PDB file of N, CA, C and O in Angstrom:
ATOM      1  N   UNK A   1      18.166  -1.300   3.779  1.00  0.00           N
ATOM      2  CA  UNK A   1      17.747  -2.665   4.061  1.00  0.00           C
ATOM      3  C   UNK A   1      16.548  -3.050   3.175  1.00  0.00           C
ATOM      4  O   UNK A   1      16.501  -4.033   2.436  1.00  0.00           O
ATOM      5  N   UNK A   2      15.775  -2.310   3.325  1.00  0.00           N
ATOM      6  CA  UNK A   2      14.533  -2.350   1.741  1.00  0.00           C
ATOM      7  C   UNK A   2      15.053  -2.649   0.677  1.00  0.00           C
ATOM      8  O   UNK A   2      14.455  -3.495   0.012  1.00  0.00           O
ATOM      9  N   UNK A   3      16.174  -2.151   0.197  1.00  0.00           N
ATOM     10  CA  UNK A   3      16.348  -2.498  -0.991  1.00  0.00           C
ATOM     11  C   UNK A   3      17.202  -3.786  -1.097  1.00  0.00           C
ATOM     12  O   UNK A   3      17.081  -4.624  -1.990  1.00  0.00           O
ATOM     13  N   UNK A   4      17.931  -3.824  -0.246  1.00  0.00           N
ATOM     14  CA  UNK A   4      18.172  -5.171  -0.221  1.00  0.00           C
ATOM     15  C   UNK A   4      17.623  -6.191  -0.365  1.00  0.00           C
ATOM     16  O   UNK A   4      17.959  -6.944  -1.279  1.00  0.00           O
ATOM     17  N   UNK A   5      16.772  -6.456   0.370  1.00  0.00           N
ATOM     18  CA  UNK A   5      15.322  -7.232   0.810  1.00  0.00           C
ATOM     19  C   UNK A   5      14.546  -7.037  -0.699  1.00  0.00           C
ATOM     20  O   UNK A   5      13.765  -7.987  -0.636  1.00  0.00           O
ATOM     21  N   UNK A   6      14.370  -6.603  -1.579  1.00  0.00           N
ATOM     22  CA  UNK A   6      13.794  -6.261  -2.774  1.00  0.00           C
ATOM     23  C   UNK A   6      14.861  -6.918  -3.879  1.00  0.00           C
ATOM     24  O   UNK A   6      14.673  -7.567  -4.908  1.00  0.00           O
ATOM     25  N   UNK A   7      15.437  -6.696  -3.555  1.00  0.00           N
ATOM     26  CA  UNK A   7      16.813  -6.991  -4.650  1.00  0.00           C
ATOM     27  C   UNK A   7      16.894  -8.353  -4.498  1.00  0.00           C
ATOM     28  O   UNK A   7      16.658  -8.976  -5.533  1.00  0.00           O
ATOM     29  N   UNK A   8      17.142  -8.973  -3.577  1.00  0.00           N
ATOM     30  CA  UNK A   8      17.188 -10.471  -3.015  1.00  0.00           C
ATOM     31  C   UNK A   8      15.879 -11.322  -3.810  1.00  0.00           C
ATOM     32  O   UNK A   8      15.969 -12.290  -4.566  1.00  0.00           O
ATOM     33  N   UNK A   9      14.860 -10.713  -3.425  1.00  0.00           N
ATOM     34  CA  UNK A   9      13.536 -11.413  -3.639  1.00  0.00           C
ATOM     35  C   UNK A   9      13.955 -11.500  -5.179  1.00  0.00           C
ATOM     36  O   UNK A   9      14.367 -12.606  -5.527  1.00  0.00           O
ATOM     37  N   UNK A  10      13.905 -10.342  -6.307  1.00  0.00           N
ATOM     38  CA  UNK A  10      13.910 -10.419  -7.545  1.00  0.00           C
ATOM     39  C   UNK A  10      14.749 -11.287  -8.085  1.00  0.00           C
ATOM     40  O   UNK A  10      14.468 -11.920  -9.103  1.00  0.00           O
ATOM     41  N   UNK A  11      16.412 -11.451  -7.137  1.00  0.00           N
ATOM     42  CA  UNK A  11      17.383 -12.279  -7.615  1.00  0.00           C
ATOM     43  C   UNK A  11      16.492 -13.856  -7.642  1.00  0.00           C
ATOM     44  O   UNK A  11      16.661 -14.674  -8.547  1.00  0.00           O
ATOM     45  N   UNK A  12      15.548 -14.073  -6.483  1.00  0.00           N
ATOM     46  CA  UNK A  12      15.068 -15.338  -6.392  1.00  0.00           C
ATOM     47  C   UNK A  12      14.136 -16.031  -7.329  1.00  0.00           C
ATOM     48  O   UNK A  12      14.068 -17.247  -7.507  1.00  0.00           O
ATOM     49  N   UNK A  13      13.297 -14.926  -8.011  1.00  0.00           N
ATOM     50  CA  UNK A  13      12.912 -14.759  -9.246  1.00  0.00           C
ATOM     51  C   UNK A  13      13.490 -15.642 -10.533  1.00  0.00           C
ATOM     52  O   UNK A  13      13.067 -16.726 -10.933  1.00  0.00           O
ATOM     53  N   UNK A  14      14.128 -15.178 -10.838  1.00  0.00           N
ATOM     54  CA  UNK A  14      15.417 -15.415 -11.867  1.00  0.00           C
ATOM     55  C   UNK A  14      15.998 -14.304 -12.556  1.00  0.00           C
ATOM     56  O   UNK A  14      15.742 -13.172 -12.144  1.00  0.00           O
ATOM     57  N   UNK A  15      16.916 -14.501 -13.777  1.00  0.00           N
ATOM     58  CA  UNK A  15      17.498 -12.821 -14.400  1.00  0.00           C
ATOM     59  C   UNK A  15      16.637 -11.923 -15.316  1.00  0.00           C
ATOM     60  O   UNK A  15      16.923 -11.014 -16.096  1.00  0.00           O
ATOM     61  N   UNK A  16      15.093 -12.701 -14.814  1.00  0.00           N
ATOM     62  CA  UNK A  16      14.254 -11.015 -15.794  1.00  0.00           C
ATOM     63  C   UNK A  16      13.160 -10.918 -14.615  1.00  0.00           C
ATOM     64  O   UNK A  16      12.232 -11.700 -14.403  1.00  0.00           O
ATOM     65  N   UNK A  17      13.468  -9.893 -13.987  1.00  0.00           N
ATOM     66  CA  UNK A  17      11.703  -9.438 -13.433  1.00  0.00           C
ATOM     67  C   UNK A  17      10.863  -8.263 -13.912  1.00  0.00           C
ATOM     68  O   UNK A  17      11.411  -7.176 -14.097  1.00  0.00           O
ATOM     69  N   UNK A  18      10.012  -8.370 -14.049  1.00  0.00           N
ATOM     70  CA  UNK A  18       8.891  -7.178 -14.536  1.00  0.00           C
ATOM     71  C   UNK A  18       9.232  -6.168 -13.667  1.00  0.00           C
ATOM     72  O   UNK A  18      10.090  -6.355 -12.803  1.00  0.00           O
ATOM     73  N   UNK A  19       8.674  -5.145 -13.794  1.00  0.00           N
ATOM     74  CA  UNK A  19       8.640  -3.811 -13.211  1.00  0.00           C
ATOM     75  C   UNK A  19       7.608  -3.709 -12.676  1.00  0.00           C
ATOM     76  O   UNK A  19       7.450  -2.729 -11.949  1.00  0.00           O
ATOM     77  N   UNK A  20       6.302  -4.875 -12.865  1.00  0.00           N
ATOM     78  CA  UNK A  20       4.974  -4.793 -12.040  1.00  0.00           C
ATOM     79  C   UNK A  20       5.228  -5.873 -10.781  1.00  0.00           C
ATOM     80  O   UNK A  20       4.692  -5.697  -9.687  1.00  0.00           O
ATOM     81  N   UNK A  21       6.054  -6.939 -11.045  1.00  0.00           N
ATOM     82  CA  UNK A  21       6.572  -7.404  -9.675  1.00  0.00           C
ATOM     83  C   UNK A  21       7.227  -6.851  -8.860  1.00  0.00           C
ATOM     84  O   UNK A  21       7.070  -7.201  -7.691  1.00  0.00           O
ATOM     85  N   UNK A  22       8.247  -5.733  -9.191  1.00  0.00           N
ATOM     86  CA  UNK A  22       9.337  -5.062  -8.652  1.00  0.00           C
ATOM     87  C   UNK A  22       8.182  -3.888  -7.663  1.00  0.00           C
ATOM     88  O   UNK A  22       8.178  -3.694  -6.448  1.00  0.00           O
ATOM     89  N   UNK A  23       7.326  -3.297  -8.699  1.00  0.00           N
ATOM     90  CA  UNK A  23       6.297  -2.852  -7.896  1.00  0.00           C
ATOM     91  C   UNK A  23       5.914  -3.393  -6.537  1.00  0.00           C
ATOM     92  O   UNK A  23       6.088  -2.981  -5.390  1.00  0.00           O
ATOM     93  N   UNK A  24       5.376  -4.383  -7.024  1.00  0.00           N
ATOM     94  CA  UNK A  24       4.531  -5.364  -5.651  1.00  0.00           C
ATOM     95  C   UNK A  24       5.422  -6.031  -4.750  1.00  0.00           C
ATOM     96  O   UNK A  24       5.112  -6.827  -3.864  1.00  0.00           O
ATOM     97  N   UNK A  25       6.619  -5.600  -5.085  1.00  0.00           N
ATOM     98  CA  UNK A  25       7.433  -6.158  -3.676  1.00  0.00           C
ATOM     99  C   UNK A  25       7.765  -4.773  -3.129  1.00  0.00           C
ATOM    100  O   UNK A  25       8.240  -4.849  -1.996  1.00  0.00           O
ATOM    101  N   UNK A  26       7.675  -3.744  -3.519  1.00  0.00           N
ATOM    102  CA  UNK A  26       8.390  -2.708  -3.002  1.00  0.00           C
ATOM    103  C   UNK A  26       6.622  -2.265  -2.178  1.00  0.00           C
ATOM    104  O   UNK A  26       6.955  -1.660  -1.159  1.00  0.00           O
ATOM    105  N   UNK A  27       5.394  -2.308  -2.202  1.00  0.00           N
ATOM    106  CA  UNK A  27       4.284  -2.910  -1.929  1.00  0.00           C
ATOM    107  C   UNK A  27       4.346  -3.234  -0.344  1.00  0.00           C
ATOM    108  O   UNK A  27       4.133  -2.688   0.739  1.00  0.00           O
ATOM    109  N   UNK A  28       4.807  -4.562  -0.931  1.00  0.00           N
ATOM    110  CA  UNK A  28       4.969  -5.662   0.441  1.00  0.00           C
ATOM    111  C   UNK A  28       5.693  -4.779   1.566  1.00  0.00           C
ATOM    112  O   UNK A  28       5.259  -4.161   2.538  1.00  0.00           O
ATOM    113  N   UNK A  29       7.001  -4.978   1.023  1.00  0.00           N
ATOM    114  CA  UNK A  29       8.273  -4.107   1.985  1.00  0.00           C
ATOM    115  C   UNK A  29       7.401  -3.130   2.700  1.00  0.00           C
ATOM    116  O   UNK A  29       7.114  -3.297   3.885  1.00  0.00           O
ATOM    117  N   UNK A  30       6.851  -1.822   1.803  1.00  0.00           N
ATOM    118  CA  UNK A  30       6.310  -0.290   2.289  1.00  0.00           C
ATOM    119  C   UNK A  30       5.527  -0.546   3.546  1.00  0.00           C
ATOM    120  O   UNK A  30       5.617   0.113   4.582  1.00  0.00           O
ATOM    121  N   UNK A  31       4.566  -1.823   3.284  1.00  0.00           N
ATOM    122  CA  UNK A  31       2.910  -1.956   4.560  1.00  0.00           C
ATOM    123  C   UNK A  31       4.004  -2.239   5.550  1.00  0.00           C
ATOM    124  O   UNK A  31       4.109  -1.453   6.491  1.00  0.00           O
ATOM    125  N   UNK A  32       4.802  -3.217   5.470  1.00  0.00           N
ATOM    126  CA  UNK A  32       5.317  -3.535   6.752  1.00  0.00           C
ATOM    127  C   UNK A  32       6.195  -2.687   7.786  1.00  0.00           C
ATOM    128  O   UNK A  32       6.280  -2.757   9.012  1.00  0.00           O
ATOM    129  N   UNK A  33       7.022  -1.593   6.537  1.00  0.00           N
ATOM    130  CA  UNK A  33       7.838  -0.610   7.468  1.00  0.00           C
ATOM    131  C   UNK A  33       7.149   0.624   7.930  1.00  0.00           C
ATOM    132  O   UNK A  33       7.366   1.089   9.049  1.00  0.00           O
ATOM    133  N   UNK A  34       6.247   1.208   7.008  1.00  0.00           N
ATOM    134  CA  UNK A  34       5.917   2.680   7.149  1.00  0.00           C
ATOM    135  C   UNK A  34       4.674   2.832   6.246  1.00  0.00           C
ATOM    136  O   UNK A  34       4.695   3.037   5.033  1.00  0.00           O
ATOM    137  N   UNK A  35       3.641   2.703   6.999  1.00  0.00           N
ATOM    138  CA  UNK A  35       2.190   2.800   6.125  1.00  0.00           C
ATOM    139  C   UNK A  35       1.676   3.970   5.772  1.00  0.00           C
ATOM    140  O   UNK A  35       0.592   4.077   5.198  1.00  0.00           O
ATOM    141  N   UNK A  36       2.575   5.132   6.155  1.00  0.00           N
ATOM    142  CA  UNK A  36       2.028   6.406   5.118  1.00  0.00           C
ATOM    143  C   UNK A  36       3.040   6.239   3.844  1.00  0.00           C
ATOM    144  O   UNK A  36       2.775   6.768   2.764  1.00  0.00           O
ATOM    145  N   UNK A  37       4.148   5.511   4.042  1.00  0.00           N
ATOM    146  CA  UNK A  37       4.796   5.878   2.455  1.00  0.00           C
ATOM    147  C   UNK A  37       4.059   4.846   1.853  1.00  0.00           C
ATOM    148  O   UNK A  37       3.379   5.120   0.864  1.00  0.00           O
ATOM    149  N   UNK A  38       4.096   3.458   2.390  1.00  0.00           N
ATOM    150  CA  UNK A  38       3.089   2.588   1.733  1.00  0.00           C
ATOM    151  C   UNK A  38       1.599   3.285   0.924  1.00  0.00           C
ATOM    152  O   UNK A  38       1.333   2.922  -0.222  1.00  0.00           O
ATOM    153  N   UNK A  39       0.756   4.241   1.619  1.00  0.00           N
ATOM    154  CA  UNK A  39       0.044   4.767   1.097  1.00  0.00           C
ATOM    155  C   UNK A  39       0.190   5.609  -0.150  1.00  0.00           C
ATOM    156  O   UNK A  39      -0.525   5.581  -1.151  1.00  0.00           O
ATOM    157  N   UNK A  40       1.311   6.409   0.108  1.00  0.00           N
ATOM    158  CA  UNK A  40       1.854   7.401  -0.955  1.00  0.00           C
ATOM    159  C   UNK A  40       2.499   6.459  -2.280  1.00  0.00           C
ATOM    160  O   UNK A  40       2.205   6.675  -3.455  1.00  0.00           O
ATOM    161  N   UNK A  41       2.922   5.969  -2.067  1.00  0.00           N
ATOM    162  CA  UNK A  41       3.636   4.667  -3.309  1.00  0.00           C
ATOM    163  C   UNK A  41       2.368   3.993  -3.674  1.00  0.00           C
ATOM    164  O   UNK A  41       2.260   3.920  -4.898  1.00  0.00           O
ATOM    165  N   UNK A  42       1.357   3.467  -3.017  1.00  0.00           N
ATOM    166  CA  UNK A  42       0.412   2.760  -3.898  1.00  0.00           C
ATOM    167  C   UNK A  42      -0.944   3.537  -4.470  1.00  0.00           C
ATOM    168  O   UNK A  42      -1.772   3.200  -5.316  1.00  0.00           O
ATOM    169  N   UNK A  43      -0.766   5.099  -3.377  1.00  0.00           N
ATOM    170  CA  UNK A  43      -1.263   5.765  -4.722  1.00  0.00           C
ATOM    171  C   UNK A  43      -1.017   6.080  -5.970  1.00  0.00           C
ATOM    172  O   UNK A  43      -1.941   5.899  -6.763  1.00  0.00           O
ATOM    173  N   UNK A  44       0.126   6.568  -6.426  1.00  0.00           N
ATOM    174  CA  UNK A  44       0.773   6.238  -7.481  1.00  0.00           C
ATOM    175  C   UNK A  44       0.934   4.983  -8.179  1.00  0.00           C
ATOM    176  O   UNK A  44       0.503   4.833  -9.322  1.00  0.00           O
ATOM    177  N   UNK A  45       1.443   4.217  -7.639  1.00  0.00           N
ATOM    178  CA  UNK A  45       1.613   2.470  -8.477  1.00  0.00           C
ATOM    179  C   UNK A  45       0.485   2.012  -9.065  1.00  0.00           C
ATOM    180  O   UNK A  45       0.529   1.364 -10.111  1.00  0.00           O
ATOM    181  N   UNK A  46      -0.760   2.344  -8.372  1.00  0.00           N
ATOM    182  CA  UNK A  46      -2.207   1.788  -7.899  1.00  0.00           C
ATOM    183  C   UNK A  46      -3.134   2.902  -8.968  1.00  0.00           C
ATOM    184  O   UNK A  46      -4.177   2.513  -9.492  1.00  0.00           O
ATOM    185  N   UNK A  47      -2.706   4.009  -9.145  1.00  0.00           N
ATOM    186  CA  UNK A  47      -3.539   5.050 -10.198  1.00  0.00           C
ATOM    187  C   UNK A  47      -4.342   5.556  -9.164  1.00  0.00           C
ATOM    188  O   UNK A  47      -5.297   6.094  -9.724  1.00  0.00           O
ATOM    189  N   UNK A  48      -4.449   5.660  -7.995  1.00  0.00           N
ATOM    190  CA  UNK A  48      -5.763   6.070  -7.031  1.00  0.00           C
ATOM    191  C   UNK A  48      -6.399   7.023  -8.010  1.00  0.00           C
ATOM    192  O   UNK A  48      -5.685   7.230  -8.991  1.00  0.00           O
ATOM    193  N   UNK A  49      -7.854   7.824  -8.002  1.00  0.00           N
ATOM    194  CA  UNK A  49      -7.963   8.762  -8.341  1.00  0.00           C
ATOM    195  C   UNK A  49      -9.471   8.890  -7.754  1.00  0.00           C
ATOM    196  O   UNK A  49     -10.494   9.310  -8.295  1.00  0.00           O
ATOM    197  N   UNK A  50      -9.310   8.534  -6.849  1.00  0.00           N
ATOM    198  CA  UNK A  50     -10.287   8.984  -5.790  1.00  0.00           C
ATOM    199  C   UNK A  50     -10.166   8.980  -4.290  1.00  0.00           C
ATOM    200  O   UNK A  50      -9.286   8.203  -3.920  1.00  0.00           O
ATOM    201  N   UNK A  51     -10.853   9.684  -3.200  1.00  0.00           N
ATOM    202  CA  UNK A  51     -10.545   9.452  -2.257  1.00  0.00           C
ATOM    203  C   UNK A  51     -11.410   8.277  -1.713  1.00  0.00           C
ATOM    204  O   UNK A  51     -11.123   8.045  -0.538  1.00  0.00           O
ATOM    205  N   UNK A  52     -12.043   7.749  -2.039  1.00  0.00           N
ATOM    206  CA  UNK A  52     -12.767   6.373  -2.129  1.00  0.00           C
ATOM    207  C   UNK A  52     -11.815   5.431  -2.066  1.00  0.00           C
ATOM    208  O   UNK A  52     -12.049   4.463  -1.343  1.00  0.00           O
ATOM    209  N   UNK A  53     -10.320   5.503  -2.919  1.00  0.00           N
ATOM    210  CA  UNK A  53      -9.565   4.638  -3.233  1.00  0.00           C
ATOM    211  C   UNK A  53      -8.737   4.626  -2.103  1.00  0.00           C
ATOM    212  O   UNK A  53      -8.480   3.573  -1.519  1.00  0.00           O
ATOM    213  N   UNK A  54      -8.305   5.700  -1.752  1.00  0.00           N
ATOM    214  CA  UNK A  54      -7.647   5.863  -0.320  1.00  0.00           C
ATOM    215  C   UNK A  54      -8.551   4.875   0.971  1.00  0.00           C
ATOM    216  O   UNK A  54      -8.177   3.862   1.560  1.00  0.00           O
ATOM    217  N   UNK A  55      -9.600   5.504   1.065  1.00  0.00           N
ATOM    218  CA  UNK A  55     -10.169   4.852   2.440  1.00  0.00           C
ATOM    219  C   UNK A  55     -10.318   3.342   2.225  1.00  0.00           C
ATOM    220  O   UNK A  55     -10.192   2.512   3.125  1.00  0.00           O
ATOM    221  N   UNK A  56     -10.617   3.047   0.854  1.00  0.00           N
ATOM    222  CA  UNK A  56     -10.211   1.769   0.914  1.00  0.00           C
ATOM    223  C   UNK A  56      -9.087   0.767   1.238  1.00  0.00           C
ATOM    224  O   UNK A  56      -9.085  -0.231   1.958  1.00  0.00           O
ATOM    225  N   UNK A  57      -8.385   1.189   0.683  1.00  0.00           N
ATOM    226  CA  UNK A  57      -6.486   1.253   1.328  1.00  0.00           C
ATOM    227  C   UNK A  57      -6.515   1.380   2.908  1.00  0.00           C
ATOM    228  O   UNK A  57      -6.861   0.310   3.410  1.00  0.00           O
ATOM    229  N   UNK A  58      -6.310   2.163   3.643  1.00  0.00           N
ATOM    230  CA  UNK A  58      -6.497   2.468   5.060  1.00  0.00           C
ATOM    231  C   UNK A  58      -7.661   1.340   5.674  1.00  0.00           C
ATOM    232  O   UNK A  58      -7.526   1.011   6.852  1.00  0.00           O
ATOM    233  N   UNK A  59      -8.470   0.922   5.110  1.00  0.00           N
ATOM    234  CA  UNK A  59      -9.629  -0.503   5.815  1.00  0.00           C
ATOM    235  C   UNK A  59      -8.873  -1.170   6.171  1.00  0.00           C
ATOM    236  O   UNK A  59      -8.498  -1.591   7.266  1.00  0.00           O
ATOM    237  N   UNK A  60      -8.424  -1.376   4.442  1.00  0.00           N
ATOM    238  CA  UNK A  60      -7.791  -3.426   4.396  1.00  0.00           C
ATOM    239  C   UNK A  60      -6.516  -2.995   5.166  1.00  0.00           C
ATOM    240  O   UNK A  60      -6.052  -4.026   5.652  1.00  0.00           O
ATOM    241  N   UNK A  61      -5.839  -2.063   5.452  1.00  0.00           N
ATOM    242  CA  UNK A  61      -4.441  -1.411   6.376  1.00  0.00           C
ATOM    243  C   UNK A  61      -5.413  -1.953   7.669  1.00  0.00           C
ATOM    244  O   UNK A  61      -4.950  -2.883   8.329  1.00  0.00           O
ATOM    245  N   UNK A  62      -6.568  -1.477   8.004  1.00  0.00           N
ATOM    246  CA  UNK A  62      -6.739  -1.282   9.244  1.00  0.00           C
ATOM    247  C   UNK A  62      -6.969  -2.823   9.881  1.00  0.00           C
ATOM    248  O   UNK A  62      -6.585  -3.157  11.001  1.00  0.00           O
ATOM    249  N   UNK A  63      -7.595  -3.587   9.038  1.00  0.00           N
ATOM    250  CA  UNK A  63      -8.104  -4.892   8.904  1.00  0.00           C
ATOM    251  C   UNK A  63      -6.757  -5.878   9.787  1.00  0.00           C
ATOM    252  O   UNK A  63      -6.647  -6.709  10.689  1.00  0.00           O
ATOM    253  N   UNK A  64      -5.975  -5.166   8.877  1.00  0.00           N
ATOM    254  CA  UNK A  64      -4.680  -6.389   9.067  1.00  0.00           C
ATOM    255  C   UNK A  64      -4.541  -5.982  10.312  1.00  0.00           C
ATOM    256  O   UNK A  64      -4.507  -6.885  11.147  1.00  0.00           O
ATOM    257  N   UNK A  65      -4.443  -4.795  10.730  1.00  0.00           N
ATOM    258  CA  UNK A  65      -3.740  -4.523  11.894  1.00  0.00           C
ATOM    259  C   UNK A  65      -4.556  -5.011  13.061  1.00  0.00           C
ATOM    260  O   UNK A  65      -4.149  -4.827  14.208  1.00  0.00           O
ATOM    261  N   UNK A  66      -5.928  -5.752  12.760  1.00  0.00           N
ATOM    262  CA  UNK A  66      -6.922  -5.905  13.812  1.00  0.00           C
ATOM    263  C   UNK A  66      -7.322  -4.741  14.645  1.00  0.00           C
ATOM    264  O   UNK A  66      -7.569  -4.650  15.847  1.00  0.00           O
ATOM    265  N   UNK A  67      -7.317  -3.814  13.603  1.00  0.00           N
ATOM    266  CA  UNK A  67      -8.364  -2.603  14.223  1.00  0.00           C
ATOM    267  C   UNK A  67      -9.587  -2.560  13.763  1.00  0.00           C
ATOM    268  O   UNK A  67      -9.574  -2.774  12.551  1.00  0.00           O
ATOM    269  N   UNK A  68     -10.866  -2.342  14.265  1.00  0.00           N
ATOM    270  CA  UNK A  68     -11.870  -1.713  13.765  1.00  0.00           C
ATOM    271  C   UNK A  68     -12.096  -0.410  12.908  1.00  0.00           C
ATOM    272  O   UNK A  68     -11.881   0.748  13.266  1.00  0.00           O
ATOM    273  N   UNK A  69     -12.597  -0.875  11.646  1.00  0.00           N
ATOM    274  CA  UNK A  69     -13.126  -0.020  10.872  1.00  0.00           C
ATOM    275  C   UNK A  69     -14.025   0.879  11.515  1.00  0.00           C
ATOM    276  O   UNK A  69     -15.121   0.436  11.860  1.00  0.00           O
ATOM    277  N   UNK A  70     -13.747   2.024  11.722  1.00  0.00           N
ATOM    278  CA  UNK A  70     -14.879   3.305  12.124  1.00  0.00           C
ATOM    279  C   UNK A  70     -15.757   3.265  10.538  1.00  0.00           C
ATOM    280  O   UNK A  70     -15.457   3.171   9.347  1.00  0.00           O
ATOM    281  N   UNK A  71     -17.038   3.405  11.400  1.00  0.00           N
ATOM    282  CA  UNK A  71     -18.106   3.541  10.253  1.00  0.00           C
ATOM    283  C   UNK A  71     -17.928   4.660   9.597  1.00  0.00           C
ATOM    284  O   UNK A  71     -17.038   5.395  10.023  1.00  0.00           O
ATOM    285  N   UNK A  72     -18.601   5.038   8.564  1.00  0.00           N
ATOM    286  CA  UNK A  72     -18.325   6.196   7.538  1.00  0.00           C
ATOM    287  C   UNK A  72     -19.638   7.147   7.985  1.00  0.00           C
ATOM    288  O   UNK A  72     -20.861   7.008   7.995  1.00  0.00           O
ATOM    289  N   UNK A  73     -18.402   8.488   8.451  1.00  0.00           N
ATOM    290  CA  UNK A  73     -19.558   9.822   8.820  1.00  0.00           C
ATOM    291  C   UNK A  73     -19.889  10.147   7.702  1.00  0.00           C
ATOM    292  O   UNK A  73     -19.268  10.227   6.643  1.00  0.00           O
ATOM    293  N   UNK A  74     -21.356  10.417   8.109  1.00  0.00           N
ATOM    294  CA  UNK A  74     -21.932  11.259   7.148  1.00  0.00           C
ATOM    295  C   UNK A  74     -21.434  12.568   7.421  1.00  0.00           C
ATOM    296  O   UNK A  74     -20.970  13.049   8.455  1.00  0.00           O
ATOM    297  N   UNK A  75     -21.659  13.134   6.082  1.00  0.00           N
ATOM    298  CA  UNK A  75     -21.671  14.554   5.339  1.00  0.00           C
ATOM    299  C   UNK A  75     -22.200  15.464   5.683  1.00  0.00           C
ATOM    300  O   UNK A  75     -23.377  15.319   5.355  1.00  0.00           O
ATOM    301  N   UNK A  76     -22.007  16.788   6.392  1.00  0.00           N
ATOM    302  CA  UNK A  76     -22.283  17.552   6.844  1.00  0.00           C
ATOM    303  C   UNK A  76     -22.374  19.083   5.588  1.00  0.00           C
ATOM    304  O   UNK A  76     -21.403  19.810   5.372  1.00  0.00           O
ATOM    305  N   UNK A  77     -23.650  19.248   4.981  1.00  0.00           N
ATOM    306  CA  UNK A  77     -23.837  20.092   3.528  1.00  0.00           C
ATOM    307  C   UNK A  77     -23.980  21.298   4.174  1.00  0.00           C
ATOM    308  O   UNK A  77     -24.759  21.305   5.127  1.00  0.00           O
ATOM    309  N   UNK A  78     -23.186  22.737   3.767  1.00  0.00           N
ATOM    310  CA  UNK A  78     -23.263  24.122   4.774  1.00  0.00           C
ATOM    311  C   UNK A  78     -23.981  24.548   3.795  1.00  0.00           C
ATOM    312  O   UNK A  78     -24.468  25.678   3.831  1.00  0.00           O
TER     313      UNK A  78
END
């Protein structure tokens, strides 16, 4: 059904879509069905290369969902 729903959108497009739109709908689709693959796909799509980049991701995730952001624990140095 994702891909359907992806395929449709691009047809609405017209007969050339980028591969960076095709991205950002497959994007869209991921948050709404399953927000760990959503995570895993826009680390990759997205270049993450930090875990900074992640928790950022998971906010604006958390945001939408009208959850509260838990503040950021500090660091515990052994």
């Amino acid at each position: 059904a994702l891909a359907l729903r992806i395929e449709e959108s691009a047809r609405l497009q017209g007969s050339e879509v980028s591969s960076a739109n095709l991205g950002l709908a497959v994007l869209e689709e991921l948050r709404t069905l399953d927000e760990v693959a959503y995570l895993r796909f826009a680390s990759v799509y997205r270049s993450f290369d930090s875990l900074a980049d992640f928790e950022a991701e998971i906010s604006m995730l958390r945001v939408e969902r009208g959850e509260t952001v838990p503040e950021p624990q500090p660091r515990i140095r052994s």
